[in-house]
Amino acid sequence: MNHQEVEVLAIGAGPSNLALAVALEELSPELASRTLLLEQHQDVSWQRGMLLPWAQSQVSFLKDLVTLRNPRSRFSFVNYLHSAGRLNEFVNLGSFTPYRSEISEYLLWVAQSLSRVRIEYGRRCVRIEPVLLPGGEVEEWRAELGDGSTITARTLVVGAGRDPHIPEVFGALPRERIIHSTEYTRGISRFDHGAPHRVAVIGGAQSAAEMLWATHQSMPEAQCTMIMRSIGLNGYESSRFTNELFYSSFIDEFYGAKPEARRQLLSEMHRSNYAGLSPGLLDTLYRQIYLERLNGAERLKMITMAEITAAGLDGDEIVLTLTDRKSGDRTELPCDILLLGTGFDRRMPWLVRDLAARAGLGEIAVDRVYRLGLPPGSGAACYLQGVNEDTHGIADSLLSVLATRAEEIVGDIQDRLAATELLAPFALPVAS
């Protein structure tokens, strides 16, 4: 079996770890040369399952991987546009929010532009084993990959995102008939787009609405029904006052707040990211429903205030049992394809839960600089990116804080290594 040893091992080549790679190259080139990113796919892509050609980000292009930390960086989104020969056109578009495909191309461009940090593709990490000392301290980490190879590192950074949430009520259904938003583009391609499918979309936020609209447009004979627990679709909460809570500077306030205040902030900001739709998509869906009613050919429907209390197979069709939350009445809805806009598991990713259990941790907790709490005296460190909303605020899983978070993590790694005099023997000349 192949084996590698590195100083920093980052799991997942998504925005979080790419921002970390950029920060390493700009702030600590010698450490960057001893850093490896693992990506299970064969390339870099953002929101791979929802790369719809018309979908736009809801975040300003200035909240890229680097600009809020270093506006002069060659890794900025503006420099990407210039390199792609599209800067004038983007300026003329007059939009702060790029298309989702543009951000995905930008991330790929950044990955290809790295000169010190290595990325290995098609490498899936299946387990991370802590190497323990007799007293229970973690000396280093050993990552086991799907191909049987291993990698050891003293510093581990997990930036692979949360696991998709598939509600238990759908557990008995055939997996090939269920498509979570994270795999929408690949999953929907398996079906005949000219057939009169009955499609049920579960959820009432942006991802569910995008799947609903994309399916309605690409399957002209399909009946598309959206089912949600709420009273109806809502727009994003996006006032300038609310958006100040996405500043990197707000993280200190959130982290230092009382538990009840954190819960209130997360609850009130839910619609700013998880429970709303963009204004353009809201208008598009409403107009389509209106036109179909006007023309007497309704293919797009919405069922609100409904709970799915059972789901099973009747022959070849999926049958959903819907309970009206107002009256308690039950109805059955047959369908052929189930699209889940049900978001992500609120728990830590399984990879983190597993490594914490193997390290004997009673709880999974990170400090202000995102470092996982390990037994005192541990020489190893583990940083968690994008899964710390409960302690660092709702922006933690978004693009808004990538640049400054990466700087904080790099600074902490440098301080920790300097304190143990591990960095100096490996120092390389800094590139001019």
XYZ file of C-alpha atoms in Angstrom:
432
model
C 0.000 0.000 0.000
C 1.169 3.552 -0.759
C 1.868 5.856 2.163
C 2.536 9.595 2.394
C 3.525 11.924 5.231
C 2.553 15.596 5.161
C 2.265 18.363 7.718
C -1.219 19.594 6.764
C -3.855 17.270 5.317
C -7.097 18.923 4.158
C -10.119 16.765 3.326
C -12.229 18.166 0.482
C -11.211 20.646 -2.228
C -14.267 22.847 -1.838
C -14.330 26.612 -1.184
C -13.241 26.316 2.474
C -10.068 24.338 1.843
C -9.263 26.208 -1.368
C -9.404 29.437 0.656
C -7.076 27.758 3.150
C -4.712 26.735 0.332
C -4.592 30.290 -0.973
C -3.945 31.665 2.520
C -1.142 29.140 3.014
C 0.519 30.079 -0.272
C 0.346 33.795 0.528
C 1.043 33.736 4.272
C 3.189 30.642 4.832
C 4.743 29.326 1.587
C 6.979 26.846 3.412
C 3.968 25.295 5.130
C 2.013 25.339 1.860
C 4.682 23.106 0.328
C 3.905 20.483 2.993
C 0.128 20.647 2.527
C -2.055 18.179 0.639
C -5.730 18.557 -0.314
C -7.729 15.402 -1.016
C -10.752 15.548 -3.327
C -12.933 12.496 -3.929
C -14.115 13.707 -7.338
C -11.989 14.035 -10.463
C -12.196 17.832 -10.508
C -13.198 20.891 -8.481
C -16.823 21.967 -8.708
C -19.106 24.112 -6.554
C -22.550 22.784 -5.662
C -21.982 20.070 -8.224
C -25.524 18.713 -8.098
C -27.166 22.098 -8.666
C -25.053 23.606 -11.460
C -28.074 24.823 -13.370
C -27.165 27.212 -16.223
C -29.419 30.031 -15.013
C -28.796 29.734 -11.248
C -27.113 32.686 -9.551
C -25.295 32.950 -6.280
C -26.854 35.114 -3.570
C -23.428 36.309 -2.396
C -21.342 39.215 -3.694
C -18.368 38.331 -5.882
C -16.224 40.324 -3.455
C -16.781 37.528 -0.934
C -14.490 35.251 -2.886
C -11.676 33.131 -1.467
C -9.356 36.008 -0.734
C -10.528 39.602 -1.363
C -11.745 40.412 2.163
C -8.352 39.276 3.471
C -6.084 40.497 0.671
C -7.695 42.697 -2.017
C -4.429 42.654 -4.002
C -4.308 38.877 -4.306
C -3.830 37.248 -7.709
C -6.406 34.647 -6.615
C -9.349 37.084 -6.627
C -12.565 36.579 -8.595
C -11.832 39.787 -10.506
C -8.460 38.412 -11.621
C -10.193 35.190 -12.672
C -12.594 37.206 -14.856
C -9.659 39.123 -16.328
C -7.804 35.866 -17.034
C -10.916 34.444 -18.694
C -11.331 37.573 -20.856
C -14.741 38.332 -19.377
C -14.122 41.232 -16.985
C -15.688 43.944 -19.190
C -18.787 41.856 -19.801
C -19.226 41.118 -16.100
C -18.896 44.802 -15.232
C -21.432 45.646 -17.912
C -23.819 43.043 -16.496
C -24.136 45.306 -13.458
C -24.515 42.477 -10.947
C -22.736 41.754 -7.679
C -23.890 38.126 -7.772
C -22.221 35.831 -10.336
C -23.832 32.801 -11.871
C -23.252 29.628 -9.900
C -21.355 28.143 -12.833
C -18.984 31.128 -12.788
C -18.126 30.552 -9.149
C -17.540 26.884 -9.893
C -15.206 27.804 -12.774
C -13.459 30.307 -10.501
C -12.789 27.622 -7.891
C -11.368 25.313 -10.558
C -9.168 28.157 -11.825
C -7.863 28.765 -8.293
C -7.119 25.064 -7.836
C -5.175 25.033 -11.105
C -3.310 28.223 -10.129
C -1.849 26.897 -6.870
C 1.916 26.544 -7.052
C 2.810 24.970 -3.679
C -0.230 23.268 -2.194
C -0.894 19.913 -3.867
C -4.356 18.599 -4.737
C -4.929 14.909 -5.413
C -8.177 14.036 -7.189
C -10.207 10.852 -7.092
C -9.023 10.160 -3.531
C -11.842 9.361 -1.114
C -11.071 9.373 2.591
C -12.990 6.548 4.261
C -11.585 6.790 7.784
C -9.345 8.974 9.918
C -7.560 7.166 12.708
C -5.924 9.105 15.547
C -2.482 7.861 16.496
C -2.670 7.880 20.293
C 0.033 8.057 22.936
C -0.281 5.963 26.137
C -1.948 8.861 27.958
C -4.594 9.284 25.286
C -2.973 12.292 23.602
C -3.300 12.471 19.830
C 0.172 12.439 18.259
C -0.928 12.559 14.616
C -3.696 11.484 12.230
C -3.704 8.596 9.789
C -6.143 8.908 6.912
C -7.226 5.719 5.172
C -8.320 6.099 1.560
C -10.668 4.049 -0.549
C -7.816 2.628 -2.607
C -6.097 1.263 0.502
C -3.380 3.924 0.705
C -2.706 5.943 3.863
C -1.554 9.458 4.703
C -0.288 10.697 8.069
C -0.301 14.326 9.188
C -0.019 16.275 12.418
C -2.504 18.893 11.215
C -5.870 17.863 9.823
C -8.441 20.206 8.279
C -11.897 18.865 7.471
C -13.778 20.957 4.933
C -15.959 18.398 3.203
C -19.302 19.906 4.269
C -22.285 18.369 6.024
C -23.973 15.124 5.046
C -27.228 15.303 3.018
C -30.407 14.983 5.090
C -32.793 12.290 3.878
C -35.802 12.128 6.246
C -36.473 8.744 7.823
C -39.961 8.576 6.309
C -38.336 7.908 2.924
C -35.992 5.226 4.224
C -37.857 2.270 2.689
C -38.095 3.744 -0.813
C -35.773 2.627 -3.623
C -32.758 4.910 -3.604
C -32.772 5.235 -7.401
C -36.191 6.933 -7.242
C -35.040 9.555 -4.728
C -32.815 12.471 -5.754
C -31.353 14.791 -3.121
C -30.448 18.296 -4.292
C -26.745 17.479 -3.938
C -27.068 15.003 -6.811
C -29.889 16.569 -8.828
C -28.214 17.142 -12.215
C -26.774 13.636 -12.344
C -29.822 11.928 -10.855
C -32.471 13.554 -13.039
C -30.520 12.636 -16.179
C -31.380 8.962 -15.585
C -35.029 9.547 -16.491
C -36.739 9.974 -19.857
C -37.415 13.713 -20.070
C -40.198 13.219 -22.613
C -42.258 10.899 -20.412
C -45.295 12.082 -18.364
C -43.625 11.646 -14.983
C -45.330 12.649 -11.760
C -42.643 14.496 -9.821
C -42.909 15.453 -6.149
C -40.510 18.050 -4.756
C -40.117 18.114 -0.985
C -39.102 21.404 0.652
C -39.876 25.097 0.487
C -36.542 26.859 0.036
C -34.212 27.798 -2.829
C -32.845 24.346 -3.692
C -36.294 22.766 -3.788
C -37.665 25.601 -5.905
C -34.747 25.391 -8.334
C -35.297 21.648 -8.786
C -39.013 22.259 -9.286
C -38.435 24.861 -11.986
C -35.618 22.971 -13.715
C -37.713 19.789 -13.874
C -40.813 21.648 -15.050
C -38.828 23.206 -17.885
C -36.853 20.132 -18.956
C -39.766 17.650 -18.715
C -42.600 19.246 -20.706
C -45.024 16.362 -20.044
C -44.332 16.068 -16.316
C -46.690 16.970 -13.488
C -44.620 18.780 -10.851
C -45.907 19.157 -7.297
C -44.081 20.977 -4.504
C -44.870 19.915 -0.932
C -43.906 22.024 2.065
C -44.646 22.297 5.780
C -44.804 26.109 5.705
C -47.708 28.360 4.684
C -46.055 29.170 1.364
C -42.864 30.276 -0.321
C -41.034 33.265 1.148
C -38.278 35.521 -0.093
C -34.864 35.698 1.498
C -34.483 38.033 4.452
C -31.839 40.301 2.956
C -31.964 43.724 4.546
C -28.660 45.547 4.854
C -29.064 45.516 8.640
C -29.455 41.737 8.724
C -26.576 41.260 6.300
C -24.192 42.876 8.775
C -24.478 39.654 10.772
C -22.565 37.948 7.953
C -19.488 40.128 8.529
C -16.402 38.292 9.720
C -16.198 40.842 12.519
C -19.518 39.565 13.915
C -18.066 36.117 14.655
C -16.445 37.341 17.886
C -19.784 38.710 19.091
C -21.606 35.498 18.253
C -18.951 33.264 19.772
C -19.001 35.265 22.995
C -22.803 35.447 23.238
C -24.915 33.535 25.738
C -26.429 30.252 24.479
C -29.962 31.664 24.433
C -28.806 34.664 22.383
C -27.057 32.372 19.879
C -30.251 30.343 19.487
C -32.290 33.496 18.884
C -29.833 34.790 16.294
C -29.794 31.491 14.402
C -33.578 31.229 14.499
C -34.187 34.776 13.294
C -31.591 34.487 10.532
C -32.949 31.171 9.227
C -34.781 32.871 6.364
C -31.671 34.762 5.344
C -30.176 31.528 4.010
C -32.166 28.329 4.577
C -35.861 29.103 4.325
C -36.170 31.639 1.535
C -36.069 32.089 -2.230
C -34.499 34.690 -4.475
C -36.987 37.375 -5.638
C -36.563 36.438 -9.293
C -37.392 32.769 -8.769
C -40.383 33.613 -6.569
C -41.799 35.809 -9.311
C -41.082 33.218 -12.027
C -42.894 30.435 -10.178
C -45.913 32.552 -9.307
C -46.301 33.788 -12.872
C -46.029 30.240 -14.244
C -48.746 28.974 -11.881
C -50.932 31.948 -12.838
C -50.466 31.329 -16.571
C -51.222 27.626 -16.239
C -54.436 28.378 -14.372
C -55.295 30.945 -17.013
C -54.708 28.463 -19.829
C -56.351 25.547 -18.056
C -53.296 23.290 -18.297
C -51.866 23.053 -14.795
C -48.574 21.169 -14.538
C -47.107 23.108 -11.609
C -48.774 22.769 -8.226
C -47.979 23.518 -4.611
C -49.255 21.849 -1.467
C -48.648 23.884 1.678
C -49.014 23.164 5.396
C -48.547 19.443 4.755
C -46.619 16.812 6.663
C -45.459 13.642 4.909
C -46.340 11.006 7.488
C -45.746 7.888 5.389
C -44.133 6.862 2.123
C -44.172 3.498 0.401
C -44.414 1.631 -2.880
C -47.634 0.461 -4.517
C -46.495 -1.587 -7.456
C -44.136 0.660 -9.388
C -45.322 3.973 -7.998
C -44.340 5.881 -4.873
C -47.290 6.779 -2.648
C -46.905 9.647 -0.184
C -49.336 10.055 2.701
C -49.895 13.739 3.376
C -51.369 15.014 6.623
C -52.862 18.503 6.461
C -51.404 20.456 9.371
C -54.524 22.641 9.584
C -57.261 19.996 9.617
C -55.436 16.742 10.278
C -56.977 15.208 7.149
C -54.936 12.625 5.285
C -54.607 12.228 1.525
C -52.427 10.094 -0.709
C -50.269 11.440 -3.511
C -48.867 8.977 -6.074
C -45.655 9.955 -7.842
C -42.819 8.506 -9.897
C -39.834 10.641 -8.885
C -39.057 12.200 -5.500
C -36.813 15.281 -5.351
C -35.531 16.236 -1.898
C -34.740 19.835 -1.077
C -34.390 18.799 2.561
C -31.005 20.336 3.258
C -28.279 18.809 5.377
C -27.887 16.813 8.565
C -27.463 19.249 11.452
C -25.007 16.915 13.154
C -21.287 16.986 12.531
C -20.340 15.050 9.369
C -19.945 11.296 9.885
C -16.188 11.583 9.240
C -15.822 14.011 12.152
C -18.061 11.992 14.467
C -16.074 8.874 13.672
C -12.647 10.407 14.273
C -13.881 12.007 17.510
C -15.121 8.644 18.752
C -11.805 6.995 17.848
C -9.967 9.763 19.715
C -12.114 9.147 22.801
C -13.653 12.627 22.802
C -16.694 13.055 25.009
C -17.926 15.935 22.884
C -17.103 17.648 19.612
C -16.253 21.263 20.332
C -14.090 23.824 18.578
C -12.450 26.940 19.945
C -12.621 30.413 18.424
C -10.075 29.538 15.709
C -11.972 26.379 14.699
C -9.590 23.924 16.380
C -11.156 20.746 17.729
C -10.707 20.200 21.438
C -8.260 17.314 21.940
C -6.746 15.845 25.129
C -4.142 18.189 26.716
C -0.632 17.526 25.482
C -1.722 16.382 22.017
C 0.813 17.195 19.319
C -1.796 16.908 16.610
C -4.514 19.391 15.717
C -7.766 19.219 13.784
C -9.671 22.184 12.333
C -13.320 22.031 11.243
C -14.559 24.316 8.482
C -18.146 25.092 7.572
C -19.877 23.074 10.319
C -19.706 25.441 13.286
C -22.889 27.496 12.977
C -23.883 26.794 16.584
C -20.727 28.491 17.895
C -19.621 30.817 15.069
C -22.891 31.942 13.468
C -24.915 31.289 10.349
C -22.207 32.598 8.010
C -19.933 29.692 8.931
C -21.277 27.451 6.160
C -21.293 30.232 3.541
C -18.782 32.004 1.316
C -18.916 35.196 3.393
C -16.189 34.328 5.920
C -13.915 32.030 3.905
C -11.035 34.443 3.449
C -10.719 35.628 7.043
C -11.392 32.178 8.521
C -8.558 30.748 6.432
C -6.249 33.460 7.735
C -7.154 32.640 11.337
C -6.577 28.927 10.847
C -3.234 29.459 9.103
C -2.152 31.791 11.893
C -3.065 29.247 14.541
C -1.220 26.461 12.717
C 1.883 28.655 12.485
C 1.708 29.589 16.168
C 1.244 25.974 17.216
C 4.133 24.701 15.119
C 6.391 27.543 16.178
C 5.621 26.791 19.823
C 6.719 23.198 19.386
C 9.699 24.174 17.198
C 8.475 21.959 14.383
C 8.323 24.560 11.667
C 11.931 25.809 11.641
C 13.732 22.612 10.501
C 11.542 22.431 7.396
C 11.616 26.109 6.438
C 11.937 26.805 2.748
C 12.904 30.084 1.073
C 9.920 32.373 0.593
C 9.121 32.951 -3.059
C 9.626 36.551 -4.155
